[in-house]
Structure formats: C-alpha cells, structure tokens
PDB file of C-alpha atoms in Angstrom:
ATOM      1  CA  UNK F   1     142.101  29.842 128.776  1.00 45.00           C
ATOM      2  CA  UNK F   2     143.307  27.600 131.533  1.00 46.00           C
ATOM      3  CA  UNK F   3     146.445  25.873 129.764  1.00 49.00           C
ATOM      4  CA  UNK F   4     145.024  22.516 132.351  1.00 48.00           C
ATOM      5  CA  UNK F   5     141.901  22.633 129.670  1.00 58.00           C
ATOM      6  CA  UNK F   6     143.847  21.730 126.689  1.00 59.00           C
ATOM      7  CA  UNK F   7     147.352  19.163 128.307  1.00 52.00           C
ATOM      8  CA  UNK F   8     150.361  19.008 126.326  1.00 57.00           C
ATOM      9  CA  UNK F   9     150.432  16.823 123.696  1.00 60.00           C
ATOM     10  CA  UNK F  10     153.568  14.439 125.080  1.00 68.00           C
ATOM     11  CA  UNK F  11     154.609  11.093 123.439  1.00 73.00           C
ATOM     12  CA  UNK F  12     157.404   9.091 124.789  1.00 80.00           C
ATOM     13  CA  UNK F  13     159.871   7.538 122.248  1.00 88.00           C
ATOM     14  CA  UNK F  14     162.666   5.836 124.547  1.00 88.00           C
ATOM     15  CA  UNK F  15     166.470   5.163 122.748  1.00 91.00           C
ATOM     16  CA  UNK F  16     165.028   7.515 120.047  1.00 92.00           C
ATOM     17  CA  UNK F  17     167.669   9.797 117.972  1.00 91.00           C
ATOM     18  CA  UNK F  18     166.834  13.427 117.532  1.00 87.00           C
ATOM     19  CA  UNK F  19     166.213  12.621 114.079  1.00 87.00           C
ATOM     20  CA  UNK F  20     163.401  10.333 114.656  1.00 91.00           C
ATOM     21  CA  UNK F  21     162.326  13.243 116.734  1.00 89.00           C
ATOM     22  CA  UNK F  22     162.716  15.854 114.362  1.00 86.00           C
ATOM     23  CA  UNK F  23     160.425  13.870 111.734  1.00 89.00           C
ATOM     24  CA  UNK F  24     157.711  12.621 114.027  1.00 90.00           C
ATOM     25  CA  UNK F  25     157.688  16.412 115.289  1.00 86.00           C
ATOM     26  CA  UNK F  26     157.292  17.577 112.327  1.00 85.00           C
ATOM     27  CA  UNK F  27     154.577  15.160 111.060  1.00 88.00           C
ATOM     28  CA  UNK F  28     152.204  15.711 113.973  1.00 85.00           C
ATOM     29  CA  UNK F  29     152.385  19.777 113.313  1.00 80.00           C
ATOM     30  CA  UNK F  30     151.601  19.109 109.672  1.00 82.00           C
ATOM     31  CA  UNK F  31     149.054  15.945 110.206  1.00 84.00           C
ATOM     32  CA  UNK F  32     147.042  17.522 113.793  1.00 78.00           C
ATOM     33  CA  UNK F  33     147.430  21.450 112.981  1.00 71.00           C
ATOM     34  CA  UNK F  34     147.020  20.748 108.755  1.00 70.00           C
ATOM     35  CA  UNK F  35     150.301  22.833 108.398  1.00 58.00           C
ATOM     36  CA  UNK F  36     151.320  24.300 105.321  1.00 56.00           C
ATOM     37  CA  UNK F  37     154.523  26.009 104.525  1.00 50.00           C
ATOM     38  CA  UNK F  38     153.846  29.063 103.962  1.00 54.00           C
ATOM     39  CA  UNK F  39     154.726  32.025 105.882  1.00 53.00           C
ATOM     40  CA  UNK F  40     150.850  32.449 106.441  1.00 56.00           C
ATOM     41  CA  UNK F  41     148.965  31.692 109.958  1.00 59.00           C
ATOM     42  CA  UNK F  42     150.399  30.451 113.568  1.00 60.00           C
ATOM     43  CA  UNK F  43     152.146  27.861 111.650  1.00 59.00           C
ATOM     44  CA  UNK F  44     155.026  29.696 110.974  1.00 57.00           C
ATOM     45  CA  UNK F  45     156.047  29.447 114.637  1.00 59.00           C
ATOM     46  CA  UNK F  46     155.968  25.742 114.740  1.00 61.00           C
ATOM     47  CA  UNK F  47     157.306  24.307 111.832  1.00 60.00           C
ATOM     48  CA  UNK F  48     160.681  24.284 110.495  1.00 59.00           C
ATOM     49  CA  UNK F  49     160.400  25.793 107.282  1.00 56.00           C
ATOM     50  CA  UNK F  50     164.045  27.291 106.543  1.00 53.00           C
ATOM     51  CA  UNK F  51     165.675  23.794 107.218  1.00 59.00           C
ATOM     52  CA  UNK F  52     163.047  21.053 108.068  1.00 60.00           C
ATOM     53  CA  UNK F  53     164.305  17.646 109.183  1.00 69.00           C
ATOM     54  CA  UNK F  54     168.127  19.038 108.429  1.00 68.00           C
ATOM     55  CA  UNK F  55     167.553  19.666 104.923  1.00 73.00           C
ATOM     56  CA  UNK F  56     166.578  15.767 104.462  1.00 78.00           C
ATOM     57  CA  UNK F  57     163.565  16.600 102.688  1.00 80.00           C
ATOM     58  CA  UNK F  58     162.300  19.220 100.509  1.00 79.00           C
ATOM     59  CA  UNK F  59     159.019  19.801 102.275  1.00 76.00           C
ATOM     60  CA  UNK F  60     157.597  22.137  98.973  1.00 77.00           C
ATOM     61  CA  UNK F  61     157.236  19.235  96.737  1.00 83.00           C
ATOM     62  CA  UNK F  62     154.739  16.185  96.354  1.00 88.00           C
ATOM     63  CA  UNK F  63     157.578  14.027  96.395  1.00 91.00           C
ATOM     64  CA  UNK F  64     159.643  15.279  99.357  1.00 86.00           C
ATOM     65  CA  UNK F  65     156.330  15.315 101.618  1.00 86.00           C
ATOM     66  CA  UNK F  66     155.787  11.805 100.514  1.00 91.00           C
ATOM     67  CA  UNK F  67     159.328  10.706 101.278  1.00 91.00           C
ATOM     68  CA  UNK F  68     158.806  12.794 104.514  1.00 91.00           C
ATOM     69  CA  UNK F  69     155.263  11.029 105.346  1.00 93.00           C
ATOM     70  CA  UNK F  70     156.877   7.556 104.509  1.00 95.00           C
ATOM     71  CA  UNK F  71     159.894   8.230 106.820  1.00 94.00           C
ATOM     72  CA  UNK F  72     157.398   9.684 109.609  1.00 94.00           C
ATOM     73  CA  UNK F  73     155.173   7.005 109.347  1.00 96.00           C
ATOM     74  CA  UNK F  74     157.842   4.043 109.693  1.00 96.00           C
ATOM     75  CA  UNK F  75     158.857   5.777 112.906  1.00 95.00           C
ATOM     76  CA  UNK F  76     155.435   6.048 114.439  1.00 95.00           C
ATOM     77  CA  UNK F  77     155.266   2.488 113.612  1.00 96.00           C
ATOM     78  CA  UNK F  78     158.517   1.416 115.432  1.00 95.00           C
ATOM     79  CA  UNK F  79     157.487   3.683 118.610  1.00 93.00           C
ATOM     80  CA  UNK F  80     153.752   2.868 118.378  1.00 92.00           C
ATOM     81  CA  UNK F  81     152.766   6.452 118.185  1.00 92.00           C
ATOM     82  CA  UNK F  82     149.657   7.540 116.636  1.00 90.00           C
ATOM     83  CA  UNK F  83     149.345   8.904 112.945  1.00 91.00           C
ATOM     84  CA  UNK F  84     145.860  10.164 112.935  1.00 88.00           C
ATOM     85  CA  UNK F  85     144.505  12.985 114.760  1.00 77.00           C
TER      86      UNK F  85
END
C-alpha cells in the first residue's frame, strides 16, 4: 500500500501542554480506531494501556472513560479539533 494513499492523520494544537496531547491522542485512537483495552488486536501498539494519560484516569471503568471523554472533549473544543470520525 502506498503510505501517500492513506496521509497522516496531523492536527495542530499551538501553546498546547503534552498533557492536552496525551488525552486528545488518546481519544482519537479510542474514538477513530474503536479501541479497547485489551491486549487483543493492533490496538495494543497504539494505546497506552499500562499508564494512560499518566495514571490520570482509570481507562477500565465507565467512570474513568467518562472523566477521560469529558477531559478530551473540552480540549478538542479549546483547539477546535474534531471529535467525530
């Protein structure tokens, strides 16, 4: 497959911290590649399982992804990034 086919998916968040990174990261691996976190599937490589977002949130529960989601969503927000994909 010619990598030119399928770009990079690049999003530019200027005077961001690597936190706001981390999240927004993590959210479009989750939200565009409908990551779980299990070991199970190309996912493992990609997301952070063993220490996601520094330990912030507990990725495993209902409530932690919802904290997570609410966090992730707030930044996409501020940066005008998309949520859906």
């Amino acid at each position: 497959m010619n990598s030119l086919e399928n770009p990079p998916t690049i999003y530019k968040m200027p005077d961001s911290s690597p936190l706001e990174r981390e999240i927004y990261e993590q959210f479009t691996i989750i939200e565009k590649y409908k990551g779980s976190m299990s070991n199970n599937g190309n996912m493992g490589y990609l997301l952070n399982k063993v220490n996601p977002v520094g330990g912030r949130f507990d990725l495993k529960t209902p409530q932690g992804r919802k904290i997570f989601k609410e966090k992730a969503l707030k930044i996409a927000k501020k940066y005008n990034l998309p949520t859906t994909f």
